[in-house]
Protein backbone atom coordinates (compact mmCIF):
# COMPACT_ATOMS: atom_id res chain seq x y z
CA UNK A 1 0.00 0.00 0.00
CA UNK A 2 1.29 3.41 -0.90
CA UNK A 3 3.98 2.14 -3.28
CA UNK A 4 4.30 4.22 -6.43
CA UNK A 5 5.43 2.83 -9.77
CA UNK A 6 6.87 5.13 -12.42
CA UNK A 7 7.23 3.87 -15.99
CA UNK A 8 8.92 5.39 -19.06
CA UNK A 9 5.74 7.29 -19.88
CA UNK A 10 5.84 9.00 -16.49
CA UNK A 11 2.58 7.36 -15.33
CA UNK A 12 2.04 6.42 -11.70
CA UNK A 13 -0.15 3.84 -10.02
CA UNK A 14 -0.77 3.82 -6.30
CA UNK A 15 -3.31 3.50 -3.50
CA UNK A 16 -4.61 7.08 -3.41
CA UNK A 17 -5.84 8.71 -0.20
CA UNK A 18 -7.22 12.12 0.53
CA UNK A 19 -4.40 14.47 1.44
CA UNK A 20 -3.65 18.05 2.28
CA UNK A 21 -5.84 21.06 2.65
CA UNK A 22 -4.83 24.26 0.89
CA UNK A 23 -2.53 25.37 3.72
CA UNK A 24 -0.55 22.12 3.94
CA UNK A 25 -0.26 21.91 0.15
CA UNK A 26 0.91 25.52 -0.06
CA UNK A 27 3.51 25.02 2.70
CA UNK A 28 4.88 21.91 0.98
CA UNK A 29 4.91 23.58 -2.42
CA UNK A 30 6.68 26.69 -1.11
CA UNK A 31 9.27 24.60 0.72
CA UNK A 32 10.19 22.62 -2.39
CA UNK A 33 10.27 25.78 -4.54
CA UNK A 34 12.65 27.42 -2.04
CA UNK A 35 15.29 24.73 -2.60
CA UNK A 36 17.84 25.89 -5.16
CA UNK A 37 20.69 24.21 -7.05
CA UNK A 38 22.27 21.35 -5.06
CA UNK A 39 19.86 21.93 -2.16
CA UNK A 40 17.02 20.90 -4.47
CA UNK A 41 18.79 17.71 -5.45
CA UNK A 42 19.35 16.93 -1.76
CA UNK A 43 15.67 17.58 -1.00
CA UNK A 44 14.63 15.48 -3.99
CA UNK A 45 16.80 12.63 -2.73
CA UNK A 46 15.02 12.76 0.64
CA UNK A 47 11.58 12.75 -1.01
CA UNK A 48 12.36 9.90 -3.42
CA UNK A 49 14.06 7.79 -0.75
CA UNK A 50 10.83 7.91 1.26
CA UNK A 51 8.58 7.23 -1.74
CA UNK A 52 10.60 4.59 -3.59
CA UNK A 53 12.73 3.26 -0.70
CA UNK A 54 15.34 0.80 -2.05
CA UNK A 55 14.01 1.33 -5.59
CA UNK A 56 15.71 4.74 -5.63
CA UNK A 57 19.48 5.03 -5.99
CA UNK A 58 21.11 8.22 -4.73
CA UNK A 59 24.08 9.47 -6.78
CA UNK A 60 26.87 11.58 -5.31
CA UNK A 61 26.65 15.05 -6.80
CA UNK A 62 30.35 15.36 -7.68
CA UNK A 63 30.49 12.04 -9.53
CA UNK A 64 27.06 11.78 -11.10
CA UNK A 65 28.11 11.40 -14.79
CA UNK A 66 24.85 13.05 -15.82
CA UNK A 67 22.59 11.34 -13.28
CA UNK A 68 20.97 13.01 -10.27
CA UNK A 69 19.39 9.74 -9.15
CA UNK A 70 17.98 6.48 -10.50
CA UNK A 71 14.44 5.11 -10.12
CA UNK A 72 13.74 1.38 -10.55
CA UNK A 73 17.19 0.94 -12.09
CA UNK A 74 15.89 2.20 -15.45
CA UNK A 75 15.01 5.92 -15.09
CA UNK A 76 17.77 8.53 -14.86
CA UNK A 77 16.85 11.84 -13.23
CA UNK A 78 18.14 15.26 -14.26
CA UNK A 79 17.37 17.83 -11.54
CA UNK A 80 17.04 21.54 -12.31
CA UNK A 81 16.37 24.29 -9.75
CA UNK A 82 18.22 27.53 -10.64
CA UNK A 83 18.52 30.65 -8.53
CA UNK A 84 17.01 32.59 -11.43
CA UNK A 85 15.29 30.90 -14.37
CA UNK A 86 15.96 31.63 -18.02
CA UNK A 87 15.25 29.42 -21.01
CA UNK A 88 18.83 29.67 -22.22
CA UNK A 89 20.12 28.51 -18.82
CA UNK A 90 17.57 25.66 -18.81
CA UNK A 91 18.71 24.51 -22.24
CA UNK A 92 22.37 24.70 -21.25
CA UNK A 93 21.98 22.74 -18.00
CA UNK A 94 19.49 20.15 -19.24
CA UNK A 95 21.29 19.77 -22.57
CA UNK A 96 24.55 19.10 -20.75
CA UNK A 97 22.85 16.55 -18.49
CA UNK A 98 21.36 14.77 -21.48
CA UNK A 99 24.72 14.61 -23.26
CA UNK A 100 26.24 12.95 -20.18
CA UNK A 101 23.22 10.63 -19.98
CA UNK A 102 23.78 9.56 -23.60
CA UNK A 103 27.45 8.91 -22.94
CA UNK A 104 27.09 7.03 -19.66
CA UNK A 105 23.58 5.69 -19.06
CA UNK A 106 21.30 5.37 -22.08
CA UNK A 107 22.33 1.82 -23.02
CA UNK A 108 21.52 0.42 -19.56
CA UNK A 109 18.84 2.91 -18.40
CA UNK A 110 16.36 3.64 -21.23
CA UNK A 111 14.21 6.22 -19.41
CA UNK A 112 15.20 9.83 -18.75
CA UNK A 113 13.26 12.40 -16.73
CA UNK A 114 13.86 16.08 -15.99
CA UNK A 115 12.68 17.07 -12.50
CA UNK A 116 12.31 20.74 -11.63
CA UNK A 117 10.71 22.80 -8.86
CA UNK A 118 9.59 25.37 -11.44
CA UNK A 119 6.26 25.70 -13.20
CA UNK A 120 6.44 23.73 -16.43
CA UNK A 121 6.49 25.99 -19.50
CA UNK A 122 5.69 24.79 -23.01
CA UNK A 123 9.12 25.94 -24.19
CA UNK A 124 10.78 23.75 -21.56
CA UNK A 125 8.69 20.72 -22.50
CA UNK A 126 9.36 21.28 -26.20
CA UNK A 127 13.12 21.37 -25.61
CA UNK A 128 13.07 18.17 -23.52
CA UNK A 129 10.94 16.41 -26.15
CA UNK A 130 13.47 17.44 -28.78
CA UNK A 131 16.28 15.76 -26.87
CA UNK A 132 14.53 12.42 -26.37
CA UNK A 133 11.10 11.53 -27.68
CA UNK A 134 9.96 9.41 -24.74
CA UNK A 135 11.54 11.58 -22.03
CA UNK A 136 9.37 13.08 -19.28
CA UNK A 137 9.32 16.13 -17.04
CA UNK A 138 8.19 16.39 -13.44
CA UNK A 139 7.52 19.98 -12.31
CA UNK A 140 6.56 21.43 -8.92
CA UNK A 141 2.89 20.46 -9.22
CA UNK A 142 3.88 16.94 -10.29
CA UNK A 143 6.14 16.57 -7.26
CA UNK A 144 3.38 17.72 -4.89
CA UNK A 145 0.90 15.36 -6.56
CA UNK A 146 3.34 12.45 -6.28
CA UNK A 147 3.68 13.13 -2.55
CA UNK A 148 -0.10 13.44 -2.19
CA UNK A 149 -0.52 9.85 -3.37
CA UNK A 150 1.58 8.34 -0.59
CA UNK A 151 0.45 6.88 2.73
CA UNK A 152 0.13 9.22 5.69
CA UNK A 153 3.27 7.72 7.24
CA UNK A 154 5.31 8.47 4.14
CA UNK A 155 3.84 11.96 3.84
CA UNK A 156 4.75 12.60 7.46
CA UNK A 157 8.33 11.36 6.86
CA UNK A 158 8.64 13.66 3.84
CA UNK A 159 7.43 16.64 5.89
CA UNK A 160 9.95 15.74 8.59
CA UNK A 161 12.82 15.37 6.10
CA UNK A 162 12.01 18.82 4.67
CA UNK A 163 11.73 20.34 8.18
CA UNK A 164 8.02 21.14 7.78
CA UNK A 165 6.17 21.11 11.16
CA UNK A 166 3.91 18.07 11.57
CA UNK A 167 0.94 20.11 12.77
CA UNK A 168 0.23 21.08 9.15
CA UNK A 169 -0.92 17.49 8.59
CA UNK A 170 -2.95 17.00 11.79
CA UNK A 171 -6.15 18.57 10.50
CA UNK A 172 -6.06 16.44 7.33
CA UNK A 173 -5.31 13.07 8.88
CA UNK A 174 -7.85 13.44 11.71
CA UNK A 175 -10.46 14.59 9.22
CA UNK A 176 -9.68 11.61 6.99
CA UNK A 177 -9.95 9.14 9.87
CA UNK A 178 -13.37 10.50 10.85
CA UNK A 179 -14.54 10.64 7.23
CA UNK A 180 -13.38 7.06 6.62
CA UNK A 181 -15.26 5.85 9.69
CA UNK A 182 -18.40 7.69 8.63
CA UNK A 183 -18.24 6.22 5.13
CA UNK A 184 -18.24 2.64 6.45
CA UNK A 185 -20.94 3.24 9.05
CA UNK A 186 -24.50 1.99 9.02
CA UNK A 187 -26.42 5.19 8.38
CA UNK A 188 -29.73 3.63 9.36
CA UNK A 189 -28.74 3.09 12.98
CA UNK A 190 -28.91 6.09 15.28
CA UNK A 191 -27.63 6.64 18.79
CA UNK A 192 -28.04 9.81 20.81
CA UNK A 193 -24.68 11.50 21.43
CA UNK A 194 -23.53 11.50 25.01
CA UNK A 195 -22.76 15.04 26.14
CA UNK A 196 -21.87 14.70 29.82
CA UNK A 197 -18.13 15.06 30.58
CA UNK A 198 -16.48 12.43 32.78
CA UNK A 199 -13.27 11.93 34.73
CA UNK A 200 -10.99 9.84 32.57
CA UNK A 201 -8.95 8.53 35.53
CA UNK A 202 -11.98 6.91 37.15
CA UNK A 203 -13.18 5.43 33.88
CA UNK A 204 -9.70 4.11 33.09
CA UNK A 205 -9.43 2.47 36.51
CA UNK A 206 -12.47 0.28 36.01
CA UNK A 207 -11.48 -0.74 32.48
CA UNK A 208 -7.74 -1.34 32.82
CA UNK A 209 -5.45 -3.43 34.98
CA UNK A 210 -3.03 -1.73 37.36
CA UNK A 211 -0.14 -2.58 35.01
CA UNK A 212 -1.86 -0.93 32.02
CA UNK A 213 -3.27 2.13 33.75
CA UNK A 214 -0.23 4.47 33.74
CA UNK A 215 0.62 3.82 30.08
CA UNK A 216 -3.00 4.41 29.09
CA UNK A 217 -3.19 7.73 30.95
CA UNK A 218 0.11 8.86 29.41
CA UNK A 219 -1.23 8.05 25.95
CA UNK A 220 -4.50 9.81 26.70
CA UNK A 221 -2.69 12.98 27.79
CA UNK A 222 -0.67 12.90 24.57
CA UNK A 223 -3.87 12.69 22.52
CA UNK A 224 -5.51 15.55 24.41
CA UNK A 225 -3.87 18.09 22.15
CA UNK A 226 -5.93 16.71 19.26
CA UNK A 227 -9.31 16.60 21.01
CA UNK A 228 -10.31 20.20 20.31
CA UNK A 229 -9.49 19.63 16.62
CA UNK A 230 -11.61 16.47 16.59
CA UNK A 231 -14.49 18.28 18.26
CA UNK A 232 -14.45 21.00 15.60
CA UNK A 233 -14.31 18.48 12.76
CA UNK A 234 -17.13 16.39 14.22
CA UNK A 235 -19.34 19.41 14.81
CA UNK A 236 -19.12 20.22 11.10
CA UNK A 237 -20.47 16.80 10.08
CA UNK A 238 -24.10 15.88 9.53
CA UNK A 239 -25.73 14.69 12.79
CA UNK A 240 -26.86 11.42 11.19
CA UNK A 241 -23.30 10.75 10.04
CA UNK A 242 -21.93 11.21 13.55
CA UNK A 243 -24.65 8.97 14.96
CA UNK A 244 -23.68 6.29 12.43
CA UNK A 245 -20.01 6.80 13.25
CA UNK A 246 -20.65 6.28 16.97
CA UNK A 247 -22.68 3.16 16.24
CA UNK A 248 -19.91 1.76 14.04
CA UNK A 249 -17.27 2.25 16.72
CA UNK A 250 -19.44 0.87 19.54
CA UNK A 251 -20.59 -2.18 17.56
CA UNK A 252 -17.05 -2.95 16.43
CA UNK A 253 -15.73 -2.78 19.98
CA UNK A 254 -18.61 -4.92 21.30
CA UNK A 255 -17.83 -7.57 18.70
CA UNK A 256 -14.32 -8.09 20.09
CA UNK A 257 -13.32 -10.33 22.99
CA UNK A 258 -10.67 -10.25 25.69
CA UNK A 259 -9.38 -7.59 28.06
CA UNK A 260 -10.10 -3.91 27.39
CA UNK A 261 -6.64 -3.04 25.99
CA UNK A 262 -6.71 -5.98 23.60
CA UNK A 263 -10.25 -5.12 22.47
CA UNK A 264 -9.23 -1.48 21.90
CA UNK A 265 -6.27 -2.58 19.78
CA UNK A 266 -8.43 -4.95 17.74
CA UNK A 267 -11.09 -2.27 17.22
CA UNK A 268 -8.43 0.11 15.93
CA UNK A 269 -7.11 -2.51 13.49
CA UNK A 270 -10.59 -3.40 12.18
CA UNK A 271 -11.63 0.21 11.65
CA UNK A 272 -8.34 1.14 9.95
CA UNK A 273 -8.95 -1.62 7.38
CA UNK A 274 -6.41 -1.39 4.50
CA UNK A 275 -4.55 1.49 6.18
CA UNK A 276 -3.54 -0.72 9.11
CA UNK A 277 0.15 -0.59 8.12
CA UNK A 278 0.18 3.22 7.92
CA UNK A 279 1.58 4.11 11.36
CA UNK A 280 0.79 7.81 11.14
CA UNK A 281 -2.83 7.07 10.17
CA UNK A 282 -3.12 4.44 12.94
CA UNK A 283 -1.84 6.92 15.53
CA UNK A 284 -4.69 9.30 14.72
CA UNK A 285 -7.24 6.49 14.47
CA UNK A 286 -6.28 5.50 18.01
CA UNK A 287 -6.59 9.14 19.12
CA UNK A 288 -10.15 9.23 17.75
CA UNK A 289 -11.01 6.07 19.71
CA UNK A 290 -9.61 7.60 22.90
CA UNK A 291 -11.77 10.66 22.25
CA UNK A 292 -14.93 8.56 22.00
CA UNK A 293 -13.90 6.41 24.97
CA UNK A 294 -13.79 9.60 27.01
CA UNK A 295 -17.36 10.24 25.90
CA UNK A 296 -18.47 6.85 27.26
CA UNK A 297 -19.16 5.30 23.87
CA UNK A 298 -17.67 1.94 24.85
CA UNK A 299 -16.06 0.22 27.81
CA UNK A 300 -17.35 -0.14 31.37
CA UNK A 301 -19.15 2.88 32.77
CA UNK A 302 -18.63 4.55 36.10
CA UNK A 303 -21.47 4.51 38.62
CA UNK A 304 -22.16 8.17 37.81
CA UNK A 305 -22.43 7.38 34.09
CA UNK A 306 -24.91 4.58 34.74
CA UNK A 307 -27.27 7.04 36.34
CA UNK A 308 -27.34 9.22 33.22
XYZ file of C-alpha atoms in Angstrom:
308
model
C 0.000 0.000 0.000
C 1.285 3.406 -0.904
C 3.979 2.136 -3.282
C 4.300 4.216 -6.429
C 5.426 2.825 -9.770
C 6.875 5.126 -12.422
C 7.233 3.873 -15.992
C 8.916 5.387 -19.063
C 5.741 7.288 -19.876
C 5.835 8.996 -16.492
C 2.577 7.364 -15.333
C 2.038 6.420 -11.703
C -0.149 3.836 -10.022
C -0.772 3.824 -6.298
C -3.309 3.501 -3.496
C -4.610 7.084 -3.407
C -5.839 8.711 -0.205
C -7.215 12.122 0.526
C -4.397 14.472 1.443
C -3.653 18.051 2.278
C -5.837 21.058 2.652
C -4.827 24.264 0.893
C -2.530 25.372 3.721
C -0.547 22.122 3.936
C -0.257 21.908 0.152
C 0.910 25.519 -0.056
C 3.511 25.024 2.698
C 4.880 21.910 0.980
C 4.914 23.581 -2.421
C 6.681 26.695 -1.114
C 9.268 24.599 0.722
C 10.186 22.618 -2.391
C 10.273 25.778 -4.542
C 12.647 27.425 -2.043
C 15.292 24.733 -2.596
C 17.842 25.889 -5.161
C 20.686 24.215 -7.052
C 22.266 21.354 -5.061
C 19.857 21.933 -2.160
C 17.018 20.905 -4.472
C 18.787 17.707 -5.446
C 19.346 16.931 -1.760
C 15.673 17.579 -1.002
C 14.627 15.484 -3.992
C 16.801 12.631 -2.726
C 15.017 12.763 0.644
C 11.577 12.746 -1.008
C 12.355 9.900 -3.423
C 14.057 7.790 -0.749
C 10.828 7.908 1.262
C 8.581 7.234 -1.738
C 10.601 4.593 -3.589
C 12.731 3.264 -0.696
C 15.335 0.799 -2.053
C 14.006 1.335 -5.587
C 15.710 4.737 -5.634
C 19.485 5.030 -5.991
C 21.106 8.216 -4.730
C 24.077 9.474 -6.781
C 26.874 11.582 -5.309
C 26.650 15.054 -6.801
C 30.353 15.359 -7.680
C 30.495 12.040 -9.535
C 27.060 11.785 -11.102
C 28.107 11.399 -14.793
C 24.846 13.052 -15.821
C 22.594 11.344 -13.283
C 20.971 13.009 -10.269
C 19.391 9.742 -9.147
C 17.979 6.477 -10.500
C 14.436 5.106 -10.124
C 13.737 1.376 -10.553
C 17.188 0.943 -12.090
C 15.892 2.198 -15.446
C 15.008 5.919 -15.089
C 17.774 8.527 -14.861
C 16.853 11.843 -13.228
C 18.140 15.258 -14.264
C 17.371 17.828 -11.541
C 17.039 21.542 -12.309
C 16.367 24.293 -9.755
C 18.219 27.527 -10.638
C 18.524 30.646 -8.527
C 17.007 32.591 -11.429
C 15.288 30.895 -14.368
C 15.960 31.632 -18.018
C 15.249 29.418 -21.011
C 18.830 29.665 -22.220
C 20.118 28.507 -18.816
C 17.568 25.661 -18.813
C 18.715 24.510 -22.241
C 22.367 24.704 -21.249
C 21.983 22.737 -18.003
C 19.489 20.153 -19.238
C 21.289 19.771 -22.570
C 24.549 19.097 -20.748
C 22.849 16.550 -18.489
C 21.361 14.765 -21.478
C 24.721 14.610 -23.262
C 26.236 12.949 -20.184
C 23.216 10.628 -19.979
C 23.777 9.561 -23.603
C 27.449 8.905 -22.944
C 27.085 7.026 -19.657
C 23.577 5.686 -19.057
C 21.296 5.367 -22.078
C 22.335 1.819 -23.023
C 21.519 0.424 -19.561
C 18.836 2.909 -18.403
C 16.356 3.640 -21.233
C 14.209 6.218 -19.414
C 15.199 9.830 -18.748
C 13.262 12.402 -16.725
C 13.859 16.077 -15.991
C 12.678 17.067 -12.501
C 12.309 20.744 -11.625
C 10.710 22.801 -8.857
C 9.587 25.370 -11.438
C 6.262 25.701 -13.201
C 6.443 23.726 -16.430
C 6.485 25.988 -19.499
C 5.690 24.788 -23.013
C 9.116 25.940 -24.190
C 10.778 23.749 -21.561
C 8.689 20.716 -22.495
C 9.363 21.276 -26.203
C 13.116 21.370 -25.605
C 13.069 18.167 -23.522
C 10.942 16.414 -26.153
C 13.467 17.439 -28.779
C 16.278 15.761 -26.874
C 14.534 12.418 -26.366
C 11.099 11.529 -27.682
C 9.962 9.408 -24.735
C 11.541 11.582 -22.028
C 9.373 13.083 -19.278
C 9.317 16.132 -17.041
C 8.189 16.393 -13.439
C 7.520 19.976 -12.307
C 6.561 21.435 -8.918
C 2.887 20.459 -9.225
C 3.877 16.944 -10.289
C 6.138 16.566 -7.259
C 3.381 17.716 -4.885
C 0.896 15.358 -6.558
C 3.336 12.455 -6.283
C 3.683 13.129 -2.551
C -0.096 13.436 -2.191
C -0.521 9.848 -3.370
C 1.584 8.339 -0.590
C 0.449 6.881 2.726
C 0.127 9.221 5.692
C 3.266 7.719 7.244
C 5.312 8.474 4.141
C 3.840 11.959 3.839
C 4.753 12.602 7.456
C 8.327 11.363 6.864
C 8.637 13.660 3.845
C 7.430 16.636 5.889
C 9.954 15.744 8.591
C 12.815 15.365 6.096
C 12.010 18.816 4.675
C 11.730 20.341 8.182
C 8.020 21.145 7.783
C 6.170 21.112 11.163
C 3.913 18.074 11.572
C 0.942 20.113 12.766
C 0.228 21.081 9.151
C -0.923 17.489 8.592
C -2.946 17.002 11.787
C -6.149 18.568 10.503
C -6.059 16.444 7.333
C -5.312 13.071 8.876
C -7.846 13.435 11.710
C -10.459 14.590 9.218
C -9.679 11.607 6.988
C -9.951 9.137 9.875
C -13.367 10.502 10.848
C -14.536 10.642 7.227
C -13.376 7.060 6.620
C -15.262 5.850 9.686
C -18.403 7.693 8.629
C -18.236 6.219 5.125
C -18.242 2.640 6.447
C -20.935 3.243 9.048
C -24.497 1.986 9.022
C -26.422 5.187 8.376
C -29.734 3.629 9.357
C -28.737 3.091 12.981
C -28.912 6.088 15.284
C -27.626 6.644 18.793
C -28.041 9.808 20.806
C -24.679 11.498 21.426
C -23.530 11.496 25.005
C -22.756 15.042 26.141
C -21.869 14.698 29.819
C -18.133 15.061 30.577
C -16.475 12.429 32.775
C -13.265 11.926 34.731
C -10.986 9.843 32.569
C -8.952 8.525 35.535
C -11.979 6.913 37.155
C -13.177 5.428 33.879
C -9.699 4.113 33.087
C -9.428 2.469 36.510
C -12.473 0.278 36.011
C -11.479 -0.739 32.484
C -7.738 -1.339 32.820
C -5.451 -3.433 34.976
C -3.026 -1.729 37.355
C -0.144 -2.582 35.006
C -1.857 -0.934 32.023
C -3.269 2.131 33.746
C -0.225 4.467 33.740
C 0.623 3.819 30.082
C -3.002 4.409 29.095
C -3.188 7.730 30.953
C 0.107 8.864 29.409
C -1.229 8.054 25.949
C -4.501 9.805 26.703
C -2.690 12.978 27.789
C -0.668 12.900 24.565
C -3.870 12.688 22.517
C -5.515 15.549 24.415
C -3.867 18.094 22.148
C -5.929 16.710 19.261
C -9.312 16.601 21.006
C -10.311 20.199 20.307
C -9.490 19.633 16.621
C -11.610 16.469 16.589
C -14.486 18.277 18.260
C -14.445 21.003 15.595
C -14.310 18.481 12.758
C -17.126 16.385 14.215
C -19.341 19.407 14.812
C -19.117 20.224 11.095
C -20.469 16.801 10.083
C -24.102 15.884 9.526
C -25.731 14.687 12.793
C -26.865 11.419 11.194
C -23.296 10.752 10.037
C -21.930 11.208 13.548
C -24.646 8.969 14.957
C -23.685 6.292 12.429
C -20.010 6.801 13.254
C -20.652 6.284 16.968
C -22.681 3.161 16.240
C -19.908 1.760 14.039
C -17.274 2.253 16.725
C -19.438 0.867 19.536
C -20.591 -2.181 17.558
C -17.048 -2.955 16.433
C -15.728 -2.776 19.984
C -18.605 -4.918 21.298
C -17.831 -7.575 18.695
C -14.323 -8.092 20.093
C -13.319 -10.332 22.992
C -10.665 -10.252 25.694
C -9.383 -7.587 28.058
C -10.098 -3.911 27.391
C -6.641 -3.036 25.986
C -6.713 -5.979 23.598
C -10.245 -5.118 22.473
C -9.231 -1.482 21.895
C -6.269 -2.578 19.775
C -8.433 -4.953 17.737
C -11.089 -2.271 17.222
C -8.429 0.112 15.934
C -7.112 -2.515 13.485
C -10.591 -3.397 12.184
C -11.626 0.214 11.652
C -8.335 1.137 9.955
C -8.946 -1.618 7.383
C -6.411 -1.388 4.501
C -4.554 1.491 6.180
C -3.539 -0.722 9.112
C 0.153 -0.591 8.118
C 0.182 3.216 7.923
C 1.579 4.111 11.361
C 0.786 7.813 11.139
C -2.827 7.074 10.174
C -3.117 4.443 12.938
C -1.841 6.925 15.534
C -4.686 9.304 14.722
C -7.243 6.489 14.471
C -6.277 5.501 18.007
C -6.587 9.141 19.119
C -10.148 9.225 17.748
C -11.014 6.070 19.706
C -9.614 7.605 22.903
C -11.772 10.665 22.251
C -14.934 8.561 22.004
C -13.902 6.413 24.968
C -13.791 9.599 27.008
C -17.357 10.236 25.902
C -18.467 6.849 27.264
C -19.162 5.304 23.869
C -17.668 1.936 24.848
C -16.064 0.224 27.814
C -17.346 -0.145 31.368
C -19.154 2.883 32.770
C -18.628 4.552 36.103
C -21.472 4.507 38.620
C -22.157 8.165 37.805
C -22.429 7.378 34.095
C -24.907 4.578 34.737
C -27.275 7.038 36.342
C -27.345 9.219 33.216
